[in-house]
Amino acid sequence: IPLVVPKLSRRYRGPPYLPSTAKSLDAIFNRLLPRSGVTPAKSTFLDLGSGDGRLVIAAASKGNFCRAAGIELNPWLVLLSKIKACTTSGVGVAPHFYWGNAFDAGLIRKIDPQVVTLYGRPGDGVMSKYGEVLEEALSSKGGVVISNKFGIPGWGQRLIGEVEGVKMYKIPPPQQHDGDGTNDAATERERMKG
């Protein structure tokens, strides 16, 4: 019941709780992130709509990130995530879980992620909203965004990899230039596709 009750309230509406599969975890941590150009030991991982915390806990243990966090709207799932984090062995860094709105660009900026993962469903505007919020939140430093299964509308030019339906996007830092003063974002996308 605690997982269903929040869906009845307007305050807690968002994508449904749908745990990430082992196949998705493999695609994210073993096949996409190594090609992203991100150095986990110097980076923060953030899962928007972190559910039961499995992606955040994986980032803290298998992913070797220096910081791993999740934002979840359902307080019961935040509590479950914290319990799972305390009882999981091999977690390298302490995962942080925030009870909050995944569309809060200010909270995302405060966490300062270099890698953001999300799950949303098409057809209800959630993926478009994620796109807008992440453009705002990551505009000052750039970052990698990984969407589990569904694409972000209007982000086709940012797509740099896809495995098992999991899509990886790159938001380049603003005014990234190479030695001759030209924008190097397109070059970065091509490098990461390879």
XYZ file of N, CA and C in Angstrom:
582
model
N 0.815 -1.206 0.000
C 0.000 0.000 0.000
C 0.859 1.270 0.000
N 1.972 1.369 0.751
C 2.754 2.605 0.736
C 3.267 2.984 -0.651
N 3.422 2.002 -1.542
C 3.910 2.307 -2.884
C 2.791 2.802 -3.790
N 1.536 2.475 -3.448
C 0.391 2.853 -4.267
C -0.268 4.129 -3.764
N -0.387 4.303 -2.460
C -1.094 5.442 -1.873
C -0.604 6.787 -2.414
N 0.707 7.017 -2.540
C 1.144 8.318 -3.041
C 0.610 8.657 -4.429
N 0.318 7.672 -5.247
C -0.204 7.940 -6.584
C -1.615 8.539 -6.522
N -2.295 8.374 -5.389
C -3.648 8.892 -5.250
C -3.664 10.387 -4.948
N -2.561 10.918 -4.520
C -2.467 12.328 -4.166
C -1.828 13.118 -5.301
N -2.333 14.310 -5.592
C -1.751 15.166 -6.631
C -0.288 15.488 -6.345
N 0.032 15.646 -5.081
C 1.386 16.036 -4.698
C 2.421 15.001 -5.133
N 2.029 13.740 -5.195
C 2.980 12.667 -5.463
C 2.884 12.100 -6.873
N 2.274 12.798 -7.803
C 2.154 12.260 -9.150
C 3.467 12.371 -9.895
N 3.818 11.328 -10.560
C 5.036 11.265 -11.356
C 5.061 9.925 -12.060
N 6.175 9.583 -12.696
C 6.251 8.271 -13.338
C 6.040 7.164 -12.312
N 5.522 6.023 -12.752
C 5.274 4.931 -11.809
C 6.579 4.335 -11.292
N 6.501 3.700 -10.137
C 7.652 2.976 -9.588
C 7.864 1.740 -10.449
N 8.990 1.699 -11.114
C 9.341 0.571 -11.963
C 10.828 0.309 -11.780
N 11.194 -0.707 -11.000
C 12.611 -0.948 -10.711
C 13.425 -1.221 -11.972
N 14.644 -0.730 -12.002
C 15.557 -0.992 -13.113
C 15.936 -2.468 -13.117
N 16.062 -3.022 -14.309
C 16.410 -4.434 -14.449
C 17.928 -4.618 -14.421
N 18.350 -5.852 -14.227
C 19.787 -6.173 -14.266
C 20.363 -5.824 -15.636
N 19.568 -6.003 -16.685
C 20.003 -5.680 -18.050
C 20.263 -4.173 -18.185
N 19.385 -3.354 -17.604
C 19.571 -1.895 -17.643
C 20.797 -1.479 -16.841
N 20.989 -2.089 -15.662
C 22.168 -1.783 -14.843
C 23.447 -2.100 -15.611
N 23.468 -3.243 -16.291
C 24.634 -3.618 -17.087
C 24.862 -2.606 -18.211
N 23.792 -2.227 -18.907
C 23.922 -1.259 -20.002
C 24.479 0.066 -19.496
N 24.001 0.520 -18.352
C 24.435 1.814 -17.813
C 25.879 1.761 -17.324
N 26.176 0.833 -16.421
C 27.478 0.849 -15.739
C 28.609 0.165 -16.503
N 28.289 -0.827 -17.329
C 29.352 -1.562 -18.015
C 29.507 -1.220 -19.488
N 28.457 -0.692 -20.110
C 28.532 -0.486 -21.552
C 28.438 0.974 -21.985
N 27.686 1.793 -21.263
C 27.555 3.197 -21.665
C 28.512 4.120 -20.916
N 28.478 4.093 -19.599
C 29.313 5.023 -18.825
C 30.804 4.942 -19.156
N 31.370 3.753 -19.403
C 32.792 3.726 -19.764
C 33.107 4.490 -21.053
N 32.116 4.683 -21.921
C 32.306 5.427 -23.176
C 31.925 6.902 -23.059
N 31.515 7.341 -21.874
C 30.965 8.692 -21.718
C 32.008 9.788 -21.578
N 33.228 9.425 -21.227
C 34.249 10.435 -20.961
C 34.227 10.938 -19.530
N 33.306 10.437 -18.719
C 33.193 10.840 -17.315
C 34.153 9.998 -16.475
N 34.833 10.634 -15.536
C 35.689 9.930 -14.584
C 34.891 9.749 -13.292
N 34.357 8.533 -13.043
C 33.505 8.336 -11.865
C 34.143 8.765 -10.550
N 35.421 8.511 -10.371
C 36.081 8.840 -9.098
C 36.067 10.333 -8.799
N 35.798 11.155 -9.815
C 35.743 12.610 -9.636
C 34.341 13.157 -9.895
N 33.347 12.279 -9.979
C 32.022 12.697 -10.432
C 30.914 12.325 -9.458
N 29.818 13.074 -9.564
C 28.609 12.804 -8.782
C 27.554 12.199 -9.693
N 26.920 11.137 -9.224
C 25.868 10.415 -9.930
C 24.539 10.777 -9.280
N 23.529 11.092 -10.091
C 22.202 11.431 -9.573
C 21.143 10.660 -10.336
N 20.245 10.004 -9.613
C 19.115 9.313 -10.217
C 17.847 10.092 -9.887
N 17.154 10.550 -10.920
C 15.894 11.279 -10.740
C 14.753 10.273 -10.689
N 13.985 10.301 -9.618
C 12.946 9.299 -9.415
C 13.619 7.995 -9.044
N 14.368 8.025 -7.945
C 15.281 6.929 -7.602
C 14.605 5.668 -7.072
N 13.286 5.685 -6.892
C 12.570 4.472 -6.505
C 13.142 3.823 -5.262
N 13.485 2.533 -5.374
C 14.012 1.792 -4.222
C 15.519 1.968 -4.049
N 16.135 2.828 -4.843
C 17.540 3.179 -4.661
C 18.548 2.289 -5.349
N 18.100 1.320 -6.131
C 19.051 0.347 -6.686
C 20.097 0.966 -7.605
N 19.742 1.967 -8.423
C 20.745 2.610 -9.289
C 21.752 3.412 -8.476
N 21.267 4.116 -7.470
C 22.153 4.931 -6.623
C 23.115 4.033 -5.850
N 22.600 2.948 -5.306
C 23.448 2.006 -4.567
C 24.467 1.365 -5.506
N 24.052 1.031 -6.729
C 24.993 0.473 -7.710
C 26.075 1.489 -8.060
N 25.703 2.764 -8.200
C 26.694 3.809 -8.502
C 27.688 3.957 -7.361
N 27.211 3.800 -6.139
C 28.083 3.932 -4.966
C 28.994 2.725 -4.794
N 28.568 1.570 -5.279
C 29.392 0.366 -5.104
C 30.109 -0.017 -6.392
N 29.387 -0.435 -7.407
C 29.992 -0.882 -8.667
C 30.510 0.268 -9.518
N 29.838 1.406 -9.445
C 30.175 2.517 -10.329
C 31.388 3.318 -9.914
N 31.814 3.166 -8.662
C 32.989 3.886 -8.146
C 32.868 5.406 -8.210
N 31.659 5.934 -8.112
C 31.469 7.382 -8.112
C 31.880 7.952 -6.762
N 32.367 9.189 -6.762
C 32.773 9.800 -5.492
C 31.553 10.193 -4.667
N 30.408 10.371 -5.340
C 29.169 10.706 -4.641
C 28.013 10.140 -5.447
N 27.015 9.590 -4.774
C 25.843 9.035 -5.438
C 24.603 9.498 -4.685
N 23.619 10.001 -5.435
C 22.413 10.546 -4.812
C 21.188 10.204 -5.646
N 20.047 10.237 -4.989
C 18.782 10.027 -5.663
C 17.749 11.008 -5.140
N 16.858 11.426 -6.023
C 15.720 12.262 -5.640
C 14.471 11.432 -5.908
N 13.620 11.305 -4.902
C 12.403 10.501 -5.021
C 11.244 11.248 -4.374
N 10.096 11.222 -5.042
C 8.904 11.922 -4.582
C 8.126 11.130 -3.526
N 8.251 9.816 -3.553
C 7.510 8.955 -2.635
C 8.323 8.765 -1.349
N 7.845 9.283 -0.215
C 8.618 9.187 1.026
C 8.864 7.750 1.478
N 7.950 6.843 1.152
C 8.132 5.442 1.539
C 9.294 4.820 0.777
N 9.437 5.182 -0.494
C 10.558 4.661 -1.275
C 11.883 5.274 -0.822
N 11.859 6.527 -0.375
C 13.078 7.144 0.177
C 13.511 6.362 1.413
N 12.565 6.054 2.287
C 12.871 5.275 3.489
C 13.409 3.890 3.117
N 12.756 3.220 2.180
C 13.215 1.903 1.729
C 14.638 1.992 1.162
N 14.916 3.036 0.387
C 16.254 3.234 -0.189
C 17.308 3.373 0.896
N 16.997 4.152 1.915
C 17.953 4.364 3.010
C 18.214 3.065 3.767
N 17.176 2.273 3.963
C 17.342 0.977 4.634
C 18.203 0.052 3.777
N 17.906 -0.010 2.476
C 18.689 -0.869 1.580
C 20.154 -0.441 1.552
N 20.407 0.860 1.543
C 21.789 1.357 1.507
C 22.550 0.942 2.760
N 21.865 0.944 3.899
C 22.512 0.565 5.168
C 22.792 -0.927 5.250
N 22.013 -1.717 4.541
C 22.150 -3.169 4.644
C 22.870 -3.795 3.455
N 23.323 -2.993 2.517
C 24.030 -3.506 1.344
C 25.525 -3.493 1.605
N 26.157 -4.626 1.407
C 27.608 -4.681 1.619
C 28.336 -4.219 0.357
N 29.537 -3.735 0.538
C 30.368 -3.331 -0.589
C 30.079 -1.957 -1.141
N 29.310 -1.153 -0.421
C 29.020 0.204 -0.886
C 30.220 1.076 -0.552
N 30.852 1.632 -1.590
C 32.076 2.414 -1.402
C 31.853 3.765 -0.750
N 30.839 4.481 -1.184
C 30.510 5.786 -0.600
C 29.080 5.720 -0.087
N 28.765 6.551 0.878
C 27.413 6.565 1.436
C 26.459 7.235 0.451
N 25.475 6.499 -0.059
C 24.497 7.112 -0.957
C 23.610 8.096 -0.191
N 23.184 9.140 -0.861
C 22.280 10.131 -0.274
C 20.951 10.058 -1.015
N 19.864 10.084 -0.252
C 18.534 10.061 -0.850
C 17.761 11.273 -0.365
N 17.167 11.990 -1.317
C 16.426 13.212 -1.017
C 14.956 12.987 -1.324
N 14.099 13.358 -0.378
C 12.667 13.355 -0.626
C 12.362 14.686 -1.283
N 12.046 14.653 -2.550
C 11.795 15.892 -3.264
C 11.300 15.637 -4.671
N 11.134 16.722 -5.387
C 10.614 16.691 -6.742
C 11.772 16.611 -7.731
N 11.757 15.606 -8.592
C 12.819 15.420 -9.584
C 12.836 16.544 -10.620
N 11.800 17.367 -10.653
C 11.761 18.495 -11.584
C 12.260 19.785 -10.939
N 12.871 19.699 -9.787
C 13.397 20.865 -9.074
C 14.832 21.133 -9.533
N 14.979 22.037 -10.506
C 16.307 22.339 -11.063
C 17.257 22.859 -9.992
N 16.741 23.590 -9.008
C 17.578 24.106 -7.922
C 18.185 22.990 -7.090
N 17.394 21.965 -6.776
C 17.902 20.824 -6.014
C 18.934 20.055 -6.841
N 18.663 19.895 -8.124
C 19.618 19.203 -9.000
C 20.939 19.968 -9.039
N 20.880 21.290 -9.194
C 22.113 22.109 -9.198
C 22.857 21.987 -7.874
N 22.116 21.941 -6.769
C 22.739 21.823 -5.443
C 23.523 20.512 -5.324
N 22.986 19.442 -5.867
C 23.664 18.139 -5.845
C 24.864 18.150 -6.790
N 24.810 18.946 -7.845
C 25.910 19.158 -8.791
C 26.372 17.865 -9.473
N 25.450 17.181 -10.174
C 25.831 15.918 -10.808
C 26.568 16.107 -12.132
N 27.413 15.132 -12.454
C 28.015 15.051 -13.775
C 27.304 13.979 -14.598
N 26.637 13.040 -13.911
C 25.856 11.987 -14.561
C 24.471 11.975 -13.926
N 23.431 12.020 -14.775
C 22.043 11.975 -14.303
C 21.344 10.825 -15.016
N 20.648 9.982 -14.252
C 19.830 8.933 -14.851
C 18.369 9.226 -14.545
N 17.492 8.744 -15.429
C 16.065 8.983 -15.243
C 15.264 7.930 -15.968
N 14.019 7.797 -15.558
C 13.046 6.966 -16.251
C 11.759 7.769 -16.297
N 11.190 7.849 -17.455
C 9.901 8.507 -17.615
C 9.168 7.804 -18.735
N 7.915 8.064 -18.843
C 7.140 7.412 -19.896
C 6.736 8.446 -20.942
N 6.645 8.035 -22.185
C 6.242 8.982 -23.227
C 4.734 9.239 -23.170
N 4.325 10.323 -23.770
C 2.903 10.576 -23.914
C 2.263 11.416 -22.834
N 2.948 11.651 -21.717
C 2.338 12.465 -20.668
C 3.142 13.727 -20.374
N 4.140 14.004 -21.196
C 4.926 15.223 -21.035
C 6.075 15.119 -20.051
N 6.219 13.975 -19.367
C 7.273 13.827 -18.360
C 8.653 13.935 -18.989
N 8.862 13.270 -20.126
C 10.190 13.290 -20.746
C 10.546 14.693 -21.241
N 9.582 15.414 -21.785
C 9.835 16.800 -22.207
C 10.187 17.669 -21.009
N 9.466 17.479 -19.908
C 9.735 18.246 -18.686
C 11.132 17.935 -18.154
N 11.507 16.649 -18.136
C 12.872 16.288 -17.732
C 13.888 17.023 -18.606
N 13.650 17.038 -19.916
C 14.572 17.716 -20.827
C 14.745 19.183 -20.483
N 13.642 19.879 -20.247
C 13.700 21.307 -19.895
C 14.444 21.533 -18.583
N 14.111 20.733 -17.576
C 14.723 20.889 -16.252
C 16.224 20.610 -16.316
N 16.617 19.568 -17.038
C 18.040 19.222 -17.112
C 18.835 20.230 -17.931
N 18.229 20.789 -18.978
C 18.915 21.858 -19.718
C 19.224 23.023 -18.787
N 18.264 23.368 -17.937
C 18.470 24.465 -16.984
C 19.488 24.084 -15.906
N 19.321 22.906 -15.319
C 20.159 22.500 -14.186
C 21.608 22.231 -14.579
N 21.836 21.734 -15.795
C 23.190 21.368 -16.222
C 23.824 22.400 -17.149
N 23.162 23.534 -17.328
C 23.633 24.523 -18.306
C 24.994 25.125 -17.977
N 25.363 25.191 -16.707
C 26.621 25.863 -16.362
C 27.847 24.968 -16.503
N 27.679 23.650 -16.368
C 28.843 22.752 -16.423
C 28.726 21.644 -17.455
N 27.517 21.381 -17.936
C 27.318 20.252 -18.827
C 27.169 18.968 -18.032
N 27.040 17.849 -18.734
C 26.919 16.563 -18.068
C 26.418 15.488 -19.006
N 26.321 14.290 -18.478
C 25.817 13.135 -19.209
C 24.457 12.779 -18.617
N 23.478 12.545 -19.483
C 22.131 12.173 -19.061
C 21.820 10.808 -19.661
N 21.388 9.880 -18.821
C 21.053 8.532 -19.275
C 19.576 8.289 -19.008
N 18.848 7.980 -20.085
C 17.416 7.742 -19.997
C 17.141 6.258 -20.200
N 16.501 5.661 -19.214
C 16.205 4.237 -19.252
C 14.952 3.995 -20.085
N 15.144 3.604 -21.303
C 14.130 3.159 -22.267
C 13.553 4.229 -23.187
N 13.160 5.386 -22.699
C 12.480 6.341 -23.563
C 13.349 7.560 -23.829
N 13.271 8.056 -25.062
C 14.072 9.207 -25.457
C 13.517 10.518 -24.920
N 14.386 11.519 -24.910
C 13.992 12.863 -24.495
C 13.687 13.653 -25.767
N 12.441 14.117 -25.941
C 12.066 14.838 -27.151
C 12.957 16.057 -27.404
N 13.404 16.193 -28.648
C 14.231 17.330 -29.040
C 15.705 17.174 -28.708
N 16.103 16.044 -28.171
C 17.498 15.832 -27.776
C 18.247 14.916 -28.736
N 17.718 14.668 -29.914
C 18.360 13.763 -30.863
C 19.803 14.117 -31.161
N 20.111 15.415 -31.275
C 21.482 15.845 -31.575
C 22.423 15.601 -30.404
N 21.882 15.353 -29.227
C 22.714 15.107 -28.036
C 22.939 13.621 -27.768
N 22.239 12.758 -28.492
C 22.357 11.316 -28.282
C 23.748 10.849 -28.696
N 24.464 10.225 -27.757
C 25.831 9.775 -28.060
C 25.994 8.267 -27.911
N 24.966 7.575 -27.450
C 25.053 6.129 -27.335
C 23.725 5.523 -26.932
N 23.533 4.255 -27.320
C 22.315 3.538 -26.946
C 22.634 2.049 -26.873
N 22.258 1.429 -25.762
C 22.453 -0.006 -25.553
C 21.199 -0.550 -24.880
N 20.622 -1.601 -25.456
C 19.443 -2.253 -24.857
C 18.311 -1.258 -24.585
N 18.166 -0.253 -25.433
C 17.123 0.748 -25.251
C 17.452 1.845 -24.258
N 18.594 1.748 -23.590
C 19.037 2.781 -22.652
C 19.819 3.812 -23.457
N 19.401 5.065 -23.366
C 19.980 6.127 -24.190
C 20.885 7.037 -23.360
N 22.031 7.418 -23.949
C 22.970 8.308 -23.267
C 23.109 9.589 -24.084
N 22.922 10.714 -23.400
C 23.011 12.037 -24.010
C 24.157 12.822 -23.376
N 24.660 13.783 -24.117
C 25.730 14.649 -23.591
C 25.286 16.098 -23.726
N 25.340 16.824 -22.608
C 25.167 18.276 -22.630
C 26.568 18.841 -22.459
N 27.140 19.406 -23.522
C 28.505 19.928 -23.395
C 28.533 21.179 -22.526
N 29.675 21.430 -21.888
C 29.801 22.672 -21.120
C 29.597 23.869 -22.046
N 29.097 24.981 -21.533
C 28.890 26.148 -22.393
C 30.207 26.667 -22.946
N 30.158 27.120 -24.178
C 31.310 27.727 -24.852
C 32.549 26.858 -24.770
N 32.358 25.563 -25.027
C 33.503 24.659 -25.082
C 34.179 24.893 -26.429
N 35.437 25.297 -26.404
C 36.156 25.620 -27.630
C 37.415 24.793 -27.750
N 37.776 24.506 -28.993
C 39.078 23.888 -29.200
C 40.102 25.001 -29.427
N 41.289 24.662 -29.820
C 42.379 25.632 -29.937
C 42.136 26.769 -30.904
N 41.298 26.569 -31.940
C 41.093 27.652 -32.906
C 39.864 28.497 -32.603
N 39.247 28.287 -31.429
C 38.130 29.122 -31.011
C 36.773 28.646 -31.491
N 36.709 27.504 -32.185
C 35.421 27.008 -32.645
C 34.812 26.097 -31.591
N 33.495 25.960 -31.647
C 32.810 25.118 -30.677
C 33.145 23.658 -30.933
N 33.529 22.960 -29.895
C 33.995 21.583 -30.010
C 32.934 20.566 -29.580
N 31.687 20.983 -29.371
C 30.651 20.070 -28.881
C 30.376 18.950 -29.878
N 30.309 19.263 -31.173
C 30.049 18.232 -32.179
C 31.182 17.216 -32.214
N 32.406 17.679 -32.084
C 33.560 16.778 -32.053
C 33.472 15.851 -30.851
N 33.074 16.377 -29.716
C 32.929 15.572 -28.493
C 31.875 14.493 -28.681
N 30.750 14.823 -29.301
C 29.701 13.828 -29.544
C 30.220 12.709 -30.437
N 30.953 13.057 -31.485
C 31.500 12.051 -32.388
C 32.503 11.152 -31.672
N 33.336 11.734 -30.830
C 34.328 10.962 -30.083
C 33.634 9.948 -29.176
N 32.554 10.361 -28.540
C 31.874 9.501 -27.584
C 31.057 8.416 -28.272
N 30.641 8.641 -29.510
C 29.902 7.616 -30.243
C 30.792 6.427 -30.561
N 32.073 6.682 -30.765
C 33.035 5.639 -31.154
C 33.343 4.745 -30.075
